[in-house]
Short mmCIF file of C-alpha atoms and ligand atoms in Angstrom, two decimals:
data_model
loop_
_atom_site.label_atom_id
_atom_site.label_comp_id
_atom_site.label_asym_id
_atom_site.label_seq_id
_atom_site.Cartn_x
_atom_site.Cartn_y
_atom_site.Cartn_z
CA MET A 1 -3.83 12.39 25.44
CA ALA A 2 -6.00 9.79 27.11
CA GLN A 3 -8.86 8.59 28.68
CA LEU A 4 -7.86 6.65 31.94
CA LEU A 5 -11.09 3.66 32.81
CA PHE A 6 -10.49 1.99 36.41
CA LYS A 7 -13.05 -1.04 37.04
CA ASP A 8 -12.77 -2.85 40.51
CA VAL A 9 -8.95 -2.05 40.39
CA ASN A 10 -7.56 -3.53 43.50
CA LYS A 11 -3.93 -4.20 44.69
CA VAL A 12 -2.95 -6.85 46.97
CA TYR A 13 0.56 -7.08 47.73
CA PRO A 14 2.59 -10.37 47.94
CA ASN A 15 2.96 -9.92 51.66
CA GLY A 16 -1.46 -10.29 51.73
CA TYR A 17 -1.63 -6.48 52.49
CA HIS A 18 -4.23 -5.14 50.45
CA ALA A 19 -3.40 -1.59 49.79
CA VAL A 20 -6.04 -0.20 47.28
CA HIS A 21 -9.48 -1.61 47.39
CA ASP A 22 -12.06 -1.47 44.15
CA PHE A 23 -10.71 1.78 42.67
CA ASN A 24 -13.58 2.96 40.21
CA MET A 25 -13.08 5.87 38.12
CA GLU A 26 -13.17 7.13 34.87
CA ILE A 27 -10.55 9.71 33.77
CA ASN A 28 -10.95 12.02 30.67
CA ASP A 29 -8.40 13.20 28.31
CA GLY A 30 -6.49 16.47 29.73
CA GLU A 31 -8.17 16.29 32.92
CA PHE A 32 -5.52 17.10 36.03
CA ILE A 33 -6.66 14.37 38.67
CA CYS A 34 -5.04 14.59 42.35
CA LEU A 35 -5.03 11.22 44.53
CA VAL A 36 -4.80 12.97 48.32
CA GLY A 37 -4.93 11.02 51.71
CA ASP A 38 -2.82 10.46 54.31
CA SER A 39 0.17 8.49 54.10
CA GLY A 40 -0.01 4.74 53.37
CA CYS A 41 -3.62 5.18 52.19
CA GLY A 42 -2.52 3.55 48.54
CA LYS A 43 -1.93 7.04 46.62
CA SER A 44 1.75 5.54 45.20
CA THR A 45 0.35 1.92 44.90
CA THR A 46 -2.20 3.32 42.51
CA LEU A 47 0.04 5.39 40.62
CA ARG A 48 2.28 2.58 40.32
CA MET A 49 -0.51 0.25 38.86
CA ILE A 50 -0.90 3.01 36.47
CA ALA A 51 2.34 3.57 35.68
CA GLY A 52 2.67 -0.52 34.90
CA LEU A 53 5.25 -0.59 38.13
CA GLU A 54 3.06 -3.02 39.65
CA ASP A 55 0.63 -5.23 39.06
CA ILE A 56 -2.69 -4.82 39.34
CA THR A 57 -4.54 -7.87 41.53
CA ALA A 58 -7.95 -8.04 40.53
CA GLY A 59 -10.11 -5.31 38.06
CA GLU A 60 -9.42 -3.61 34.59
CA PHE A 61 -7.58 -0.50 33.92
CA TYR A 62 -8.25 0.48 30.31
CA ILE A 63 -6.49 3.48 28.11
CA ASP A 64 -7.96 5.01 25.53
CA GLY A 65 -10.48 2.17 25.72
CA LYS A 66 -7.80 -0.99 25.31
CA LEU A 67 -7.16 -3.17 27.96
CA ALA A 68 -3.70 -1.82 29.91
CA ASN A 69 -3.34 -4.32 33.15
CA GLN A 70 -0.71 -6.26 30.98
CA MET A 71 0.93 -3.67 28.83
CA SER A 72 4.43 -2.54 29.46
CA SER A 73 5.18 0.96 30.86
CA ARG A 74 6.51 1.76 27.63
CA GLU A 75 3.25 0.92 25.55
CA ARG A 76 1.19 2.84 28.31
CA GLY A 77 2.71 6.43 26.84
CA ILE A 78 3.45 7.59 30.63
CA ALA A 79 6.00 9.62 31.92
CA MET A 80 6.83 10.18 35.81
CA VAL A 81 7.71 12.74 37.88
CA PHE A 82 9.42 11.46 41.43
CA GLN A 83 9.22 12.83 44.50
CA SER A 84 13.45 12.67 44.49
CA TYR A 85 13.65 14.08 41.18
CA ALA A 86 16.10 11.25 40.29
CA LEU A 87 17.99 13.28 38.34
CA TYR A 88 21.62 11.56 36.98
CA PRO A 89 24.06 13.77 39.19
CA HIS A 90 27.07 13.16 36.82
CA LEU A 91 25.27 14.44 33.62
CA THR A 92 24.50 18.08 33.14
CA VAL A 93 20.70 19.47 32.60
CA TYR A 94 21.21 19.54 29.03
CA GLU A 95 22.06 15.30 29.16
CA ASN A 96 19.66 14.96 31.77
CA LEU A 97 16.92 16.42 29.68
CA ALA A 98 18.57 14.45 26.46
CA PHE A 99 19.07 10.95 28.37
CA GLY A 100 15.78 9.53 27.38
CA LEU A 101 15.81 10.80 23.70
CA MET A 102 19.68 9.35 23.24
CA LEU A 103 18.54 6.21 24.50
CA GLU A 104 15.51 5.83 22.27
CA GLY A 105 18.39 6.50 19.12
CA ILE A 106 16.75 10.02 18.23
CA ASP A 107 18.63 12.33 15.77
CA ALA A 108 21.08 14.50 17.68
CA ASP A 109 19.34 17.99 16.07
CA VAL A 110 16.38 16.68 16.71
CA ILE A 111 17.21 15.88 20.38
CA GLU A 112 18.79 19.39 20.09
CA GLU A 113 15.75 20.84 18.82
CA LYS A 114 13.38 19.62 22.34
CA VAL A 115 15.98 20.24 24.61
CA GLN A 116 15.99 23.97 23.82
CA ALA A 117 12.36 23.94 23.83
CA THR A 118 11.62 22.36 26.88
CA ALA A 119 14.32 24.30 28.51
CA LYS A 120 12.24 27.35 27.56
CA ILE A 121 8.81 26.52 29.05
CA LEU A 122 11.11 25.51 32.04
CA GLY A 123 13.03 28.89 32.46
CA LEU A 124 16.19 26.35 32.59
CA THR A 125 17.56 27.91 29.16
CA ASP A 126 20.55 29.59 31.09
CA TYR A 127 21.46 26.44 33.14
CA LEU A 128 21.88 24.01 30.86
CA GLU A 129 25.56 23.41 31.57
CA ARG A 130 24.97 23.01 35.15
CA PHE A 131 24.99 19.88 37.22
CA PRO A 132 22.26 19.08 39.67
CA ARG A 133 24.51 19.77 42.24
CA ASN A 134 24.71 23.05 41.25
CA LEU A 135 20.85 24.05 41.27
CA SER A 136 18.32 25.00 43.79
CA GLY A 137 15.24 22.41 44.81
CA GLY A 138 13.23 24.20 42.61
CA GLN A 139 15.24 24.27 39.54
CA CYS A 140 16.02 20.18 40.10
CA GLN A 141 12.45 19.69 39.97
CA ARG A 142 11.67 21.64 36.73
CA VAL A 143 14.44 19.13 35.29
CA ALA A 144 12.77 16.31 36.34
CA VAL A 145 9.48 17.61 35.14
CA GLY A 146 11.43 18.95 32.06
CA ARG A 147 12.98 15.31 31.25
CA ALA A 148 9.24 13.82 31.51
CA LEU A 149 7.83 16.88 29.36
CA ILE A 150 10.28 16.12 26.79
CA ARG A 151 9.19 12.51 25.69
CA LYS A 152 5.83 14.13 24.60
CA VAL A 153 3.44 11.57 26.47
CA SER A 154 -0.03 11.11 26.58
CA ILE A 155 -0.15 10.51 30.76
CA PHE A 156 1.68 12.58 33.21
CA LEU A 157 1.96 11.15 36.35
CA MET A 158 4.02 12.87 39.75
CA ASP A 159 4.61 11.35 42.93
CA GLU A 160 4.84 13.88 45.51
CA PRO A 161 6.64 16.26 43.25
CA LEU A 162 7.17 19.44 45.34
CA SER A 163 7.34 17.74 48.94
CA ASN A 164 11.61 18.20 49.16
CA LEU A 165 10.78 22.28 48.24
CA ASP A 166 10.09 25.20 50.77
CA ALA A 167 7.12 26.86 51.01
CA LYS A 168 7.38 29.09 48.80
CA GLN A 169 8.95 26.78 46.15
CA ARG A 170 6.00 25.12 46.47
CA VAL A 171 3.39 27.67 45.40
CA THR A 172 5.83 28.92 42.58
CA MET A 173 6.01 25.51 41.42
CA ARG A 174 2.29 24.82 42.13
CA SER A 175 1.68 27.37 39.28
CA GLU A 176 4.29 26.44 36.91
CA ILE A 177 2.98 22.97 36.92
CA LYS A 178 -0.57 24.01 36.26
CA GLN A 179 0.82 25.85 33.70
CA ILE A 180 2.50 23.14 31.76
CA HIS A 181 -0.21 21.40 31.97
CA ARG A 182 -2.56 23.78 30.37
CA SER A 183 0.18 24.07 27.56
CA VAL A 184 1.06 20.21 27.03
CA GLY A 185 -2.57 18.91 27.72
CA ALA A 186 -1.30 15.64 28.83
CA THR A 187 -3.56 13.73 31.22
CA THR A 188 -2.03 14.22 34.65
CA ILE A 189 -2.51 11.84 37.75
CA TYR A 190 -0.96 13.62 40.77
CA VAL A 191 0.17 12.43 43.99
CA THR A 192 -0.06 14.41 47.32
CA HIS A 193 -0.93 14.54 50.88
CA ASP A 194 -1.09 17.84 50.72
CA GLN A 195 -4.88 19.04 50.44
CA THR A 196 -3.95 23.16 49.33
CA GLU A 197 -2.10 21.47 46.21
CA ALA A 198 -4.86 19.11 45.28
CA MET A 199 -7.56 22.29 45.91
CA THR A 200 -5.33 24.80 43.63
CA MET A 201 -4.48 22.41 40.66
CA SER A 202 -7.17 19.58 40.12
CA ASP A 203 -9.99 19.76 37.83
CA ARG A 204 -10.77 16.64 39.97
CA ILE A 205 -9.67 15.36 43.41
CA VAL A 206 -9.94 11.69 44.32
CA VAL A 207 -9.90 11.25 48.49
CA MET A 208 -8.41 8.10 49.69
CA LYS A 209 -8.58 6.96 53.59
CA SER A 210 -5.84 4.50 55.05
CA GLY A 211 -6.49 1.01 53.77
CA GLY A 212 -6.65 2.29 50.05
CA TYR A 213 -10.55 2.80 50.37
CA VAL A 214 -11.42 5.61 48.05
CA GLN A 215 -14.22 8.21 50.19
CA GLN A 216 -14.72 10.56 47.30
CA ILE A 217 -14.23 11.81 43.89
CA GLY A 218 -14.65 15.10 43.03
CA THR A 219 -14.45 18.83 41.75
CA PRO A 220 -12.69 20.93 44.40
CA TYR A 221 -15.51 22.64 44.79
CA GLU A 222 -17.65 19.66 45.50
CA LEU A 223 -15.20 18.21 47.83
CA TYR A 224 -15.22 21.53 50.05
CA PHE A 225 -19.03 22.18 49.75
CA TYR A 226 -20.10 18.75 49.70
CA PRO A 227 -18.14 16.48 51.37
CA LYS A 228 -19.71 13.20 51.51
CA ASN A 229 -18.24 12.19 54.72
CA LEU A 230 -16.65 13.10 58.20
CA PHE A 231 -13.50 11.65 56.54
CA VAL A 232 -13.67 14.06 53.69
CA ALA A 233 -15.48 16.83 55.92
CA GLY A 234 -12.40 16.73 58.19
CA PHE A 235 -9.81 16.37 55.81
CA ILE A 236 -10.63 18.86 53.06
CA GLY A 237 -10.15 22.85 54.46
CA GLU A 238 -7.80 24.44 56.50
CA PRO A 239 -8.21 24.59 59.72
CA PRO A 240 -10.33 21.84 59.63
CA MET A 241 -14.41 21.21 59.77
CA ASN A 242 -15.87 21.16 63.35
CA PHE A 243 -17.51 18.73 64.89
CA LEU A 244 -19.80 18.90 67.74
CA LYS A 245 -21.24 14.95 68.97
CA GLY A 246 -25.19 15.08 69.39
CA LYS A 247 -28.36 13.36 69.09
CA ILE A 248 -31.42 13.76 67.46
CA GLU A 249 -34.50 14.30 69.74
CA GLY A 250 -37.63 15.52 68.74
CA GLY A 251 -36.69 16.46 65.45
CA ASN A 252 -33.80 18.84 67.13
CA PHE A 253 -30.33 18.49 67.26
CA VAL A 254 -29.62 18.34 71.05
CA ASN A 255 -26.06 17.49 72.76
CA GLU A 256 -24.03 18.14 76.09
CA ALA A 257 -23.16 21.13 75.59
CA GLY A 258 -26.94 22.24 76.05
CA LEU A 259 -27.14 22.93 72.24
CA SER A 260 -31.09 22.68 70.89
CA PHE A 261 -31.45 23.10 67.26
CA ASP A 262 -34.23 22.73 64.86
CA ILE A 263 -32.67 20.27 62.38
CA LYS A 264 -36.05 20.42 59.68
CA PRO A 265 -34.76 23.36 57.77
CA ILE A 266 -31.22 21.58 57.24
CA VAL A 267 -32.07 17.94 56.10
CA LYS A 268 -34.26 16.52 53.85
CA ASP A 269 -36.38 13.91 56.19
CA ALA A 270 -35.86 14.52 59.75
CA ALA A 271 -37.57 11.75 61.01
CA SER A 272 -35.52 9.76 59.45
CA ILE A 273 -32.97 10.09 61.82
CA GLU A 274 -34.84 10.72 64.47
CA GLY A 275 -33.08 9.22 67.88
CA LYS A 276 -29.74 8.87 65.93
CA ALA A 277 -26.76 10.08 67.30
CA VAL A 278 -25.15 12.47 64.61
CA VAL A 279 -22.17 15.41 63.65
CA PHE A 280 -23.30 18.62 63.55
CA ALA A 281 -20.61 20.32 61.64
CA PHE A 282 -19.22 23.74 60.33
CA ARG A 283 -16.36 25.53 58.89
CA PRO A 284 -14.01 27.38 60.84
CA GLU A 285 -14.47 30.34 58.38
CA ALA A 286 -18.30 30.09 57.70
CA ILE A 287 -19.19 31.37 61.26
CA LYS A 288 -20.84 34.88 61.95
CA LEU A 289 -20.38 37.30 64.39
CA ALA A 290 -24.00 37.10 66.76
CA LYS A 291 -24.93 40.25 66.86
CA ASN A 292 -26.82 41.66 70.11
CA GLY A 293 -25.72 38.42 71.11
CA LYS A 294 -28.70 36.61 69.16
CA ALA A 295 -28.88 34.56 65.89
CA GLY A 296 -30.11 36.35 62.65
CA LYS A 297 -32.94 34.57 60.42
CA ASN A 298 -31.80 31.37 59.26
CA GLU A 299 -28.57 30.91 61.69
CA TYR A 300 -27.94 28.63 64.66
CA LEU A 301 -26.68 30.44 68.13
CA ILE A 302 -23.76 28.81 69.82
CA GLU A 303 -21.71 30.49 73.01
CA SER A 304 -18.50 29.43 73.20
CA SER A 305 -15.36 30.04 75.84
CA VAL A 306 -12.55 31.40 74.21
CA GLU A 307 -8.96 29.82 75.16
CA LEU A 308 -6.85 31.33 72.50
CA THR A 309 -6.70 33.72 69.89
CA GLU A 310 -4.08 33.73 67.06
CA LEU A 311 -3.82 36.80 64.78
CA LEU A 312 -2.73 35.77 61.10
CA GLY A 313 -3.06 39.15 59.56
CA ASP A 314 -6.05 38.94 57.74
CA THR A 315 -7.95 36.78 59.70
CA THR A 316 -7.91 35.77 63.67
CA ASN A 317 -8.35 32.05 64.57
CA VAL A 318 -10.33 31.59 67.68
CA TYR A 319 -9.68 28.55 69.85
CA ALA A 320 -12.65 27.83 71.73
CA ASN A 321 -15.15 25.48 74.03
CA VAL A 322 -18.42 24.74 73.10
CA GLY A 323 -19.07 22.57 76.34
CA ASP A 324 -16.36 20.03 76.26
CA PHE A 325 -15.79 20.08 72.71
CA ASN A 326 -13.24 22.14 70.46
CA VAL A 327 -13.81 24.63 68.32
CA ILE A 328 -12.01 26.67 65.60
CA LEU A 329 -13.82 29.69 64.62
CA LYS A 330 -12.06 32.33 61.78
CA VAL A 331 -12.86 36.09 62.60
CA ASN A 332 -12.11 39.45 61.57
CA PRO A 333 -8.94 40.41 63.21
CA HIS A 334 -11.07 43.64 64.29
CA ASP A 335 -14.00 41.12 66.25
CA THR A 336 -11.36 39.27 68.14
CA PRO A 337 -12.82 38.51 71.13
CA GLU A 338 -10.93 38.51 74.21
CA MET A 339 -9.05 35.38 75.82
CA GLY A 340 -10.99 34.04 78.41
CA SER A 341 -14.33 35.57 77.16
CA THR A 342 -17.70 34.17 76.47
CA PHE A 343 -18.27 34.42 72.27
CA LYS A 344 -21.33 33.81 70.35
CA PHE A 345 -21.29 33.48 67.13
CA CYS A 346 -23.88 31.87 64.45
CA VAL A 347 -24.06 28.98 61.93
CA PRO A 348 -25.70 29.85 58.99
CA TYR A 349 -28.08 26.74 57.82
CA LYS A 350 -26.16 27.10 54.57
CA ALA A 351 -23.28 26.45 56.37
CA ALA A 352 -24.44 23.06 59.04
CA TYR A 353 -23.57 19.73 57.92
CA LEU A 354 -25.42 16.37 59.97
CA TYR A 355 -23.37 13.47 59.67
CA ASP A 356 -24.85 10.17 61.11
CA GLN A 357 -21.78 9.23 63.99
CA GLU A 358 -22.70 5.23 62.86
CA THR A 359 -21.95 5.49 59.63
CA GLU A 360 -20.24 8.51 58.98
CA GLU A 361 -22.04 9.51 56.00
CA ALA A 362 -23.88 13.09 55.16
CA VAL A 363 -27.24 13.19 56.34
CA PRO A 364 -29.44 13.75 52.80
CA SER A 365 -30.16 17.60 52.48
CA ASP A 366 -30.95 19.95 49.78
CA MET A 367 -29.57 22.71 51.15
CA LYS A 368 -27.42 24.87 48.78
CA ARG A 369 -24.49 26.05 49.87
CA GLN A 370 -22.73 29.30 49.20
P1 ADP B 401 0.43 6.11 50.14
O1 ADP B 401 1.14 6.86 48.85
O2 ADP B 401 -0.91 6.87 50.02
O3 ADP B 401 1.57 6.99 51.37
P2 ADP B 401 1.47 3.41 49.13
O4 ADP B 401 0.77 3.61 48.38
O5 ADP B 401 3.06 4.15 49.41
O6 ADP B 401 0.97 4.89 50.25
O7 ADP B 401 1.27 2.27 50.64
C1 ADP B 401 -0.05 1.81 51.01
C2 ADP B 401 0.08 0.93 51.73
O8 ADP B 401 0.62 -0.26 51.15
C3 ADP B 401 1.05 0.99 53.19
O9 ADP B 401 0.32 0.89 53.91
C4 ADP B 401 2.48 0.36 52.74
O10 ADP B 401 3.07 0.14 53.79
C5 ADP B 401 1.69 -1.02 51.55
N1 ADP B 401 2.97 -1.29 50.94
C6 ADP B 401 3.40 -0.51 49.77
N2 ADP B 401 4.55 -1.52 49.21
C7 ADP B 401 4.42 -2.72 49.60
C8 ADP B 401 4.95 -3.53 49.14
N3 ADP B 401 5.93 -3.81 48.49
N4 ADP B 401 4.63 -4.82 49.82
C9 ADP B 401 4.04 -4.57 51.09
N5 ADP B 401 3.37 -3.80 51.61
C10 ADP B 401 3.66 -2.38 50.69
#
């Protein structure tokens, strides 16, 4: 197992592109960390710097307290799983698993033992004599994981390992990888653009934005309930958070849709944002029906016109307009409003967020989210 420390780590590619800016983080022994963000935000670059496949342009990277900037990949004690699996097509599953160990000159009976043990963990025992072309995508991915696992490394790096699988296989492999992590305990850094994967698998998530800027580092709970800025608020959660632009006037949030909400209950210091352009935000799943068209205690009331409804089974997505703003609301299917109708809903104070439009940062609040 290994503890990792990044101090102001930067990557500038030879063509001058600055792909990662001031990455700072401490990763504990055995933690499962996801790097998440849109394509091109610097996730793979960060992973490749950890692996020693890319030079670190500036800053320091430590493994177990030792400066690792110049360490070879081998010295770092890492194994990496790629999106493409990178299996040898002309070798059987057994040989694919054994290959790295054979190169290291390990005894055949030790290899046999390790291959059998790894195959057992991954449910590959019955497939050891098959070639990759005769395996499903999920099985190929298991072999790729097995190849990394068999080397008993202390750092496990995975770059979008599930993106070639179909939705059902992804869900299965997600929990398998988690289980493997639990039993092996290696510090794991996992790159994905899929926030559901990140939310379900991680101890902590690093949200990155294009240009290689870290936006927030936190547990799935922290990122969902306490997003620090508009980017994270919009990135974590599906459907995404609703944003209504407006400004603060006389301690109220007001906007062109005719909303006027006293914001004192939900911010630390209303006076400090007087006159500012802000965004009022709430999650689709956090709203409540307005009983008799009225807000309950500690709730804001919003009127919307319903454009479209989508029954998903356990819930209905309602696409509606609040003035000129589009919102998505999740409601109980039995309470689905008619398309074209007016729908009044409530946002509990504890589910209402305010962001500064200029800085895009959350307006400080003591609100305990639930
Ligand atoms: P992600 O994994 O988040 O999709 P990457 O880390 O692969 O993003 O890439 C980050 C940025 O760096 C992208 O804009 C990409 O085009 C650029 N990039 C990646 N590799 C190189 C390279 N060898 N030279 C120049 N730019 C690169």
